[in-house]
Structures are given as C-alpha cells and as structure tokens.
Amino acid sequence: MSDYVIPVGNMSRAWLDTLQLVHERGGRRTNVLTTVTDPLAPEYPAVRAAIDRVLVPGKHKSGTIQTVDTVAATIFPHTLYAAPGMAWAPELSPVDAARLDLAAADLYEVYSEMLPLLCTADGNKRGTYFGRMVSWPGKEPGGVNQLADRVKYLRQVRRDGKRAHNLSDIAIGGEAEPCANITSPEDAGSAADVSDVDDVGLQVYAATDRRQRGFPCLVHVDLTLLDGQLSMLAVYRHQYLITKAYGNLLGLARLLGYLAAQTGFAVGELAVQATLADTQEQHFGGRRGIQALIDSTLSSALLK
C-alpha cells in the first residue's frame, strides 16, 4: 500500500519520519513518498549521530556497511567540489563565470581520474551513481558527461527568462546522449530554440540491465522548474532505510544544491519515492532494535 510522509523542512527529520512510519506499519511498505521542503537546511545533530553510531564501516550481516558520507558521495562527492561561493547568472562577469566553470571542470576531471580506483572499493564494483553522471557508462574516464550537458541545458532555460519549465527526466533508461542542439553558450539562441533541445537525462540505470537486486537501486531522477525554483524527485526501487536512505538524501540534496548554483535557480524541494521501503529490521536487532534507534533520536530536546 502507498504511504505519504508529511513534508518537512529538514532532511534529518524527513528520514526519521519515514523510518518511523514504515516501522509502525510492519517494516516494509510500497510506494513511500518522502519530501524535504528545504533540502539544504542544516542536519539535526541528534539524528545524524544516531545513524552514525549504527553505520560502523565494515562487513555486516546486511552486507558491506558504508558511512553516511560515503553513501552520499556516490551521488555527489561534495568534498571534491571547490564551490566558488556564487551562483551562475546570465549577467555574471566573464571572470566570475570562468571561476564557476573551472570549479565544475575540476570536479569532473578529478572524479573521472579517481573512478577506476573507486570502482575497486566494496559496494562500488558496479560503478557509482556520480560516475555514471559524469562519465557514462561509469567505470572509467572518457565517457559522456551527462551532468555538464544538463547544466548547459538549464542555463539556456535561464537565459530565456523561464521561471517555469517542464524538464524531463534526468535519470535512467534510454541512451546517454549529449544535448546535441546546444553546443555552446554562444550557439544557444531564443526560447524557441530551447524547445527543440533533446530532453536527455542523467542516466544511472541502463535499459539493458536485467539485475533484479543490487546496484543500481536509484532508477530515476526528475527535475522540475517552477516559480524560479529547481526541484528534484528521485525514485528508488528498493530503499534500505538504515544503511542507505540517509546518505541518499544527503547526496541528492547536495546534487540539487550544485545544479541550482551552476544554473542560477533557487533550490526547491527534494522528494524521494521508494517503490519498496525497508527498515532492515532483520539485520538491526528486529523490531526492538529499530524502535530503539527511533527512540534515541526522538528523545533529543531538539526533536520534541
């Protein structure tokens, strides 16, 4: 049965509310929608500390355990991005625009160089989500940089003064092709030209992939522009609420923040649809163990 988690302004609270809802309804639910209205708001320390205590890196009966930051970095490696502290705009000076572009180029280059090594780590043997975004199909450098194509596309939408635009998927099946009709800012033209651009997404899940379990669980990411705000919806086919969900939220929030800064739009909301949400109680102390984790965060004065 579908479940709807009441939208909240904080990512930590959204994760906790999702965990509590699924736990109270049996530990597994289908089509669970979680929404964060302010994805870049500071995390709640009590919630982060509670999940960090559980996610001790190493082998576990549930599989290989990664820290929250490690999981988040598979979606967006924020420590590799030297943010210039500004947002893109059509009127940005050439010097500042060059600084913003250089920061992005450095991120792509450094990550692509690291990619073969990253793919040797436990949990990354089939690649990383960010690797597939910047070097499709994602196991070695030199692939299609889908993220750069998407930024270029959104900048043209901004140049045309659009504050509401029905953007297509940024993720999943189909072929990873560049935005062929816009080759450079100088070549981009009017609003009519933008409507002719092929709407391509950041592909993280190949249509030819026949795996029923395992990587990738993230199968779809969609961007929507409304009232000058860029919002994101991510769809997971299996959302592991203990080992992955918090890191996934953090990584997606950082990716959304990056796209907003690189294109000049305000950050909108982040929504995650889990086709199957799982508290993983069989691996983390049963129902009592999950309840103890929830109680340890709810007891914080900040969350009362």
XYZ file of C-alpha atoms in Angstrom:
304
model
C 0.000 0.000 0.000
C 1.222 3.520 -0.786
C 2.337 5.780 2.039
C 2.802 9.526 2.196
C 5.193 11.060 4.717
C 4.109 14.581 5.677
C 6.605 17.030 4.082
C 9.062 18.651 6.477
C 11.744 21.273 6.071
C 14.681 19.242 7.302
C 16.360 16.196 5.745
C 17.165 14.538 9.076
C 13.583 14.841 10.240
C 12.295 13.540 6.903
C 14.454 10.417 7.205
C 13.358 9.816 10.798
C 9.670 10.315 9.986
C 9.974 7.867 7.085
C 11.688 5.270 9.248
C 9.051 5.650 11.963
C 6.131 5.396 9.527
C 7.445 2.262 7.813
C 8.367 0.703 11.166
C 4.890 1.312 12.591
C 3.300 -0.275 9.523
C 5.251 -3.515 9.585
C 8.808 -2.742 8.448
C 8.197 -2.823 4.694
C 5.928 -0.616 2.601
C 5.419 0.016 -1.081
C 5.461 3.394 -2.823
C 6.564 5.544 0.105
C 6.910 9.251 -0.751
C 9.214 11.413 1.376
C 9.507 15.175 0.768
C 12.027 17.695 2.135
C 10.957 21.291 1.533
C 14.356 22.783 2.468
C 16.952 20.177 1.419
C 19.981 22.328 2.287
C 18.852 23.126 5.835
C 21.410 22.000 8.468
C 21.069 18.403 9.625
C 19.777 17.626 13.107
C 22.897 16.545 15.058
C 20.983 14.033 17.212
C 19.608 12.212 14.178
C 22.939 12.171 12.376
C 24.742 10.941 15.497
C 22.213 8.121 15.945
C 22.608 6.788 12.403
C 26.390 7.243 12.519
C 26.529 5.008 15.598
C 24.755 2.260 13.679
C 26.706 2.533 10.430
C 30.114 1.277 11.514
C 32.070 0.614 8.304
C 32.962 -2.987 7.535
C 31.309 -6.297 6.867
C 27.875 -6.847 8.369
C 25.168 -9.481 8.042
C 23.286 -6.983 5.869
C 26.307 -6.608 3.572
C 29.111 -4.055 3.413
C 28.391 -1.079 5.660
C 29.353 2.393 4.427
C 29.194 5.628 6.377
C 26.554 8.239 5.596
C 29.146 10.437 3.907
C 30.436 7.552 1.784
C 26.934 6.738 0.549
C 26.245 10.432 -0.125
C 29.490 10.758 -2.112
C 28.367 8.078 -4.572
C 25.664 10.557 -5.633
C 27.599 13.810 -5.219
C 31.234 13.959 -3.948
C 30.968 17.374 -2.333
C 34.488 17.286 -0.844
C 35.895 17.361 -4.383
C 33.938 20.455 -5.361
C 35.599 23.764 -4.503
C 32.447 25.869 -4.540
C 33.241 29.452 -5.646
C 30.549 30.848 -3.355
C 28.379 32.252 -6.118
C 25.548 31.209 -8.388
C 25.537 31.391 -12.168
C 23.532 34.132 -13.865
C 23.379 35.427 -17.436
C 24.777 38.756 -16.257
C 27.692 37.213 -14.341
C 31.028 38.791 -15.233
C 33.295 36.745 -17.521
C 35.806 36.351 -14.700
C 33.244 35.013 -12.225
C 31.618 32.809 -14.859
C 35.026 31.330 -15.645
C 35.611 30.615 -11.940
C 32.303 28.788 -11.709
C 33.012 26.763 -14.848
C 36.529 25.926 -13.687
C 35.224 24.613 -10.359
C 32.850 22.290 -12.222
C 35.528 21.199 -14.692
C 37.933 20.407 -11.849
C 35.258 18.328 -10.118
C 34.598 16.296 -13.261
C 38.282 15.809 -14.026
C 39.342 14.770 -10.527
C 36.428 12.369 -10.138
C 36.981 10.812 -13.549
C 40.623 10.202 -12.700
C 39.584 8.541 -9.422
C 36.815 6.470 -10.981
C 38.759 3.262 -11.793
C 40.061 3.149 -8.218
C 36.652 3.925 -6.725
C 35.172 1.008 -8.619
C 37.514 -1.389 -6.785
C 36.042 -0.492 -3.383
C 33.437 -2.659 -1.681
C 29.995 -1.530 -2.714
C 31.246 0.231 -5.851
C 32.171 -2.691 -8.062
C 29.346 -1.916 -10.483
C 30.231 1.770 -10.506
C 28.884 4.813 -8.678
C 25.906 6.985 -9.461
C 28.036 10.099 -9.870
C 30.440 8.182 -12.088
C 27.560 7.360 -14.411
C 26.506 11.001 -14.412
C 29.886 12.431 -15.425
C 31.411 9.584 -17.449
C 28.741 7.240 -18.763
C 28.634 4.247 -18.536
C 30.566 4.993 -15.360
C 33.502 2.664 -14.834
C 36.298 4.638 -16.497
C 37.030 8.218 -17.580
C 36.219 9.490 -21.038
C 32.518 8.705 -21.103
C 29.622 11.070 -21.741
C 29.379 13.848 -19.145
C 25.626 13.932 -18.699
C 25.780 16.382 -15.793
C 27.605 19.024 -17.830
C 25.019 18.631 -20.589
C 22.192 19.146 -18.121
C 23.801 22.286 -16.653
C 24.224 23.698 -20.168
C 20.567 22.997 -20.913
C 19.313 24.624 -17.708
C 21.484 27.691 -18.237
C 19.836 28.233 -21.600
C 16.427 27.997 -19.960
C 17.612 30.674 -17.518
C 18.918 32.882 -20.327
C 15.476 32.779 -21.881
C 13.972 34.082 -18.659
C 11.930 30.989 -17.933
C 10.806 30.510 -14.318
C 8.573 27.532 -15.019
C 9.636 24.775 -17.347
C 8.645 21.149 -17.624
C 12.033 19.487 -17.639
C 12.200 15.827 -18.458
C 13.910 13.048 -16.589
C 17.458 13.384 -15.535
C 17.850 9.810 -14.967
C 17.552 6.352 -16.122
C 16.777 4.248 -19.197
C 17.488 5.113 -22.773
C 20.743 6.186 -24.331
C 23.201 8.584 -22.722
C 23.379 11.255 -25.412
C 24.507 14.888 -25.153
C 22.165 17.850 -25.623
C 23.103 17.926 -29.277
C 21.180 21.052 -30.241
C 23.076 23.328 -27.845
C 26.808 23.093 -28.395
C 27.952 26.225 -26.585
C 26.511 29.307 -24.878
C 27.321 31.344 -27.977
C 25.394 28.931 -30.196
C 22.301 28.971 -27.988
C 19.513 31.143 -29.264
C 15.952 32.020 -28.415
C 13.328 30.362 -26.259
C 12.082 28.627 -29.393
C 15.493 27.023 -29.780
C 15.303 25.606 -26.262
C 12.059 23.822 -27.019
C 13.860 21.939 -29.787
C 16.588 20.617 -27.499
C 16.502 16.895 -26.919
C 15.439 16.368 -23.311
C 18.039 13.890 -22.103
C 18.544 12.714 -18.567
C 21.398 11.771 -16.313
C 21.307 8.068 -16.878
C 22.192 5.851 -13.934
C 20.240 2.758 -14.880
C 20.648 1.161 -18.297
C 17.554 -0.151 -20.041
C 19.515 -3.322 -20.824
C 20.224 -4.023 -17.134
C 18.438 -7.246 -16.146
C 19.531 -7.395 -12.480
C 16.653 -7.844 -10.061
C 18.617 -6.835 -6.949
C 21.727 -4.861 -6.162
C 23.139 -1.765 -7.860
C 21.520 0.352 -9.048
C 18.625 0.949 -6.655
C 18.293 4.540 -7.868
C 16.394 4.251 -11.123
C 15.008 7.685 -11.903
C 15.705 11.345 -11.167
C 13.471 14.127 -12.412
C 13.960 17.899 -12.331
C 11.126 20.413 -12.365
C 11.373 24.205 -12.558
C 8.509 26.200 -11.052
C 8.487 29.838 -9.907
C 12.237 30.016 -10.343
C 12.877 27.032 -8.075
C 14.548 23.811 -9.171
C 13.040 20.731 -7.516
C 14.091 17.091 -7.684
C 12.296 13.758 -7.500
C 14.325 10.556 -7.130
C 12.820 7.088 -7.446
C 14.399 4.083 -5.727
C 13.279 0.563 -6.473
C 14.495 -0.622 -3.032
C 15.242 1.955 -0.351
C 17.221 0.496 2.557
C 16.199 2.871 5.338
C 19.091 2.105 7.699
C 22.144 1.508 5.516
C 21.401 3.785 2.558
C 18.446 6.163 2.884
C 20.046 8.907 4.986
C 23.145 9.027 2.784
C 20.960 9.004 -0.314
C 19.013 12.021 0.931
C 22.213 13.856 1.773
C 23.809 13.122 -1.603
C 20.682 14.106 -3.546
C 20.374 17.351 -1.576
C 23.976 18.219 -2.386
C 23.456 17.357 -6.056
C 20.378 19.587 -6.182
C 22.312 22.397 -4.491
C 25.113 22.023 -7.042
C 22.728 22.126 -10.006
C 20.966 25.172 -8.582
C 24.237 27.060 -8.072
C 25.561 26.117 -11.505
C 22.372 27.257 -13.235
C 21.241 30.170 -11.081
C 17.904 28.805 -9.937
C 16.776 28.670 -6.318
C 16.707 25.311 -4.546
C 13.215 23.861 -4.435
C 12.059 20.697 -2.726
C 13.560 17.229 -2.765
C 11.229 14.241 -2.970
C 12.128 10.556 -2.823
C 9.748 7.816 -3.931
C 10.670 4.351 -2.670
C 8.862 1.606 -4.546
C 9.835 -0.607 -1.610
C 10.938 0.953 1.682
C 12.607 -1.453 4.104
C 13.621 -0.824 7.732
C 16.013 -3.813 7.536
C 14.857 -4.931 10.973
C 16.095 -8.484 10.375
C 19.656 -7.144 10.322
C 19.453 -4.488 13.019
C 18.007 -6.070 16.128
C 14.494 -6.799 14.921
C 11.579 -4.506 15.686
C 13.036 -3.673 19.094
C 16.296 -2.584 17.531
C 14.588 -0.248 15.073
C 12.376 1.164 17.816
C 15.450 1.789 19.969
C 17.052 3.745 17.113
C 13.914 5.834 16.696
C 13.624 6.445 20.438
C 17.269 7.517 20.711
C 16.585 10.390 18.300
C 13.090 11.335 19.464
C 14.422 11.730 22.999
C 16.516 14.687 21.846
C 15.189 18.014 23.105
C 15.606 19.360 19.578
C 13.037 16.950 18.218
C 10.415 17.082 20.969
